[in-house]
Coordinates of C-alpha atoms in Angstrom, one line a residue:
X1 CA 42.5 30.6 -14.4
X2 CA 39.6 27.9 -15.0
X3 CA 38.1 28.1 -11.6
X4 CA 34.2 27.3 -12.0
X5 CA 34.2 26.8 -15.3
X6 CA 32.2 23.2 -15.9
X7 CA 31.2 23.8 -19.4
X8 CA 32.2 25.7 -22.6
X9 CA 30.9 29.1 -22.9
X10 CA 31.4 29.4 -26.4
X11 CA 32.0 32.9 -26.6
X12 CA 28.3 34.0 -25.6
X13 CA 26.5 35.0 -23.1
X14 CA 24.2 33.0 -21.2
X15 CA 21.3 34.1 -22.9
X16 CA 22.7 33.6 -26.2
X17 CA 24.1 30.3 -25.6
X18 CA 21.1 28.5 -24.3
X19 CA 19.1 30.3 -27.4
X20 CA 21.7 28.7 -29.6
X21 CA 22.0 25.3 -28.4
X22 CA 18.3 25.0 -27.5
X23 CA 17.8 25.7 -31.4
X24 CA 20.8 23.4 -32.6
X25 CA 18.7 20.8 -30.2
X26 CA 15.6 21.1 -31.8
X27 CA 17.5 20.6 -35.3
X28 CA 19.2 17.7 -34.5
X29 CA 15.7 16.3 -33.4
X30 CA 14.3 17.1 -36.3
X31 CA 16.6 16.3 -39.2
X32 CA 18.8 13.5 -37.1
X33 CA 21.7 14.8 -38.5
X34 CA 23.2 18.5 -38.4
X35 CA 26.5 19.8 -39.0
X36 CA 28.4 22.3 -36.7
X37 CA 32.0 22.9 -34.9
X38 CA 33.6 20.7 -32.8
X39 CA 33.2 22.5 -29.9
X40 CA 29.7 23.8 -30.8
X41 CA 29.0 19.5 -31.0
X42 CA 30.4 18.6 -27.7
X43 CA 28.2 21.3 -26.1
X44 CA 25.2 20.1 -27.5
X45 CA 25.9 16.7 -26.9
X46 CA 25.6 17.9 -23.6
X47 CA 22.8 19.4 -23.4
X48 CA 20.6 16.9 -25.4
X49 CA 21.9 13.9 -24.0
X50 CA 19.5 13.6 -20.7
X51 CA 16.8 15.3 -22.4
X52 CA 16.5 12.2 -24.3
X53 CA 17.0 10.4 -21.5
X54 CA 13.8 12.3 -20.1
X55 CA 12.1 11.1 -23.0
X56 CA 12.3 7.7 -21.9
X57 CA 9.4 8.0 -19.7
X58 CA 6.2 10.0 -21.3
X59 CA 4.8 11.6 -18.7
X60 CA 3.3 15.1 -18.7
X61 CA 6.0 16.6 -15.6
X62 CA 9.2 14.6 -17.8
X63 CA 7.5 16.7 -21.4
X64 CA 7.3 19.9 -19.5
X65 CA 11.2 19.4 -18.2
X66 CA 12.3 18.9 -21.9
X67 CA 9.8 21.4 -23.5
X68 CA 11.5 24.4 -20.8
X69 CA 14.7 23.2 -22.5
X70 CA 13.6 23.2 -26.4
X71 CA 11.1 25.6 -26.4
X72 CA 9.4 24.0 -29.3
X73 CA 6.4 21.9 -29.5
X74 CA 7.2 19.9 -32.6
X75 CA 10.7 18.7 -31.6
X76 CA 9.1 17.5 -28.1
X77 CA 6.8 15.9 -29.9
X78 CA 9.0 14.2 -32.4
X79 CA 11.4 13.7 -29.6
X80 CA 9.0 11.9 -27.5
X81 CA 6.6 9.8 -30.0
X82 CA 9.7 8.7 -32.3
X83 CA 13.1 9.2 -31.1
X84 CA 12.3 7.7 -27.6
X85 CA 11.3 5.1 -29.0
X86 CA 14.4 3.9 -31.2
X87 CA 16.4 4.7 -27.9
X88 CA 14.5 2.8 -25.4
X89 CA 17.1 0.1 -25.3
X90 CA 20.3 2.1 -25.3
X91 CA 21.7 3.0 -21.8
X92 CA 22.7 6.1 -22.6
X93 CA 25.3 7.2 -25.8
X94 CA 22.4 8.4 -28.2
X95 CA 24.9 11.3 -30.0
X96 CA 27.3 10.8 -32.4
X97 CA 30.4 13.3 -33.5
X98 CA 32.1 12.9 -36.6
X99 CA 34.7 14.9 -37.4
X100 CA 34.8 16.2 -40.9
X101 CA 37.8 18.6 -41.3
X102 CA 38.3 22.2 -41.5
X103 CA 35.8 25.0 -42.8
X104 CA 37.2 26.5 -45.6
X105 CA 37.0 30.2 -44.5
X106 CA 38.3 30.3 -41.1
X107 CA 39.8 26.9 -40.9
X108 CA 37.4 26.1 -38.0
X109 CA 37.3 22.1 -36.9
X110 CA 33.7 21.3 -38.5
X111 CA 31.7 17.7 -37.2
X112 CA 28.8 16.2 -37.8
X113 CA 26.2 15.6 -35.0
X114 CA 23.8 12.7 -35.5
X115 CA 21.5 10.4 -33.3
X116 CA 22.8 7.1 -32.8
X117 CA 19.8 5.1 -33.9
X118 CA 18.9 6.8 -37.0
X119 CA 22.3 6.1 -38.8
X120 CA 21.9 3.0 -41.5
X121 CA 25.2 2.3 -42.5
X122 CA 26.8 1.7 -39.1
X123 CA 23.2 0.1 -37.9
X124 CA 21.2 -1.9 -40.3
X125 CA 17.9 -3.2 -39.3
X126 CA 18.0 -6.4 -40.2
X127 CA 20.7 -7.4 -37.8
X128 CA 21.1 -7.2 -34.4
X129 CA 24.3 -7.8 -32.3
X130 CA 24.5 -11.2 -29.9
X131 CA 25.1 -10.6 -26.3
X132 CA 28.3 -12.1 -25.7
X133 CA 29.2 -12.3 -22.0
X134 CA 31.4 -14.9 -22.0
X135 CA 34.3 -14.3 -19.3
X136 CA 35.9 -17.4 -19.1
X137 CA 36.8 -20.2 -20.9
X138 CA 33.7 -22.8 -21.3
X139 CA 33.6 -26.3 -19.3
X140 CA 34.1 -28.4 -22.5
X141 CA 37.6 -27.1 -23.5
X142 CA 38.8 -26.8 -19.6
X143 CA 38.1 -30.8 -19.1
X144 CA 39.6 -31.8 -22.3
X145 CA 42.5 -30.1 -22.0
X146 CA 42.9 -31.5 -18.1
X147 CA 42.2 -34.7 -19.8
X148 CA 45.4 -34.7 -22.5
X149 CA 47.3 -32.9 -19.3
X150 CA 46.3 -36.4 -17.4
X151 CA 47.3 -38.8 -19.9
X152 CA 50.3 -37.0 -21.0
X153 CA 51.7 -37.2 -17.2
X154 CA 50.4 -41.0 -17.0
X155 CA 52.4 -41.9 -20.5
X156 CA 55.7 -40.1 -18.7
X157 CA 55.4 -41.6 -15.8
X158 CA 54.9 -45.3 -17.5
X159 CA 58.0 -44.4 -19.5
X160 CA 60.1 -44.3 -16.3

């Protein structure tokens, strides 16, 4: 049974667990890319998400929220001086998981964690993306095409 159980426990204990993903955190912060399992990836997704969200907003109570979490100075700092900065935009979505296959020993499903932002092959900085929010058709084509509607109705009805 599955009662209770909101997250994966990974095979840990609590103690362990938070040690381990605090850790993968504070890599991922650091090198912007890390590679792990699948499952291991999904957790930490998890667990990093709204601490980058915290990041958002420097302020001394939001750093000591995030620092209880990472436990390490230098990834708070990196996290809030350069990665909240890159992100202040984004609504939210700042992980990426790419799955990369099996490890060869134990055939264990392997991905690839990485921050959004930081990835320049799927975002260059040169260009940025127009905002289109278009939802319906625009006034021009509507009134010509009620316009050939008209006249096609006006040449039937002359015929007759």
């Amino acid at each position: 049974m599955r009662h209770g159980k909101k997250f994966n426990h990974l095979g840990r204990k609590t103690a362990h667990r938070k040690a381990m993903l605090s850790n993968m955190a504070c890599s991922l912060i650091e090198h912007k890319r890390i590679n792990t399992t699948a499952a291991k990836a999904k957790a930490l997704r998890q667990y990093v998400e709204p601490l980058i969200t915290k990041s958002k907003d420097d302020t001394t109570h939001n750093r000591r929220i995030v620092f209880s979490y990472l436990r390490n100075k230098f990834a708070v700092t990196e996290l809030f001086k350069e990665v909240s900065v890159k992100v202040a935009d984004r609504p939210g979505g700042y992980v990426r998981i790419i799955k990369m296959g099996n490890r060869q020993g134990d055939n264990a499903p392997m991905a690839m964690v990485e921050l959004v932002d930081y990835n320049e092959i799927y975002n260059p900085k040169g260009t940025k993306k127009k905002k289109s929010t278009r939802r319906s058709r625009s006034k021009k084509v509507e009134t010509t095409a009620t316009a050939e509607a008209t006249s096609t109705e006006e040449q039937a009805s002359t015929e007759e």
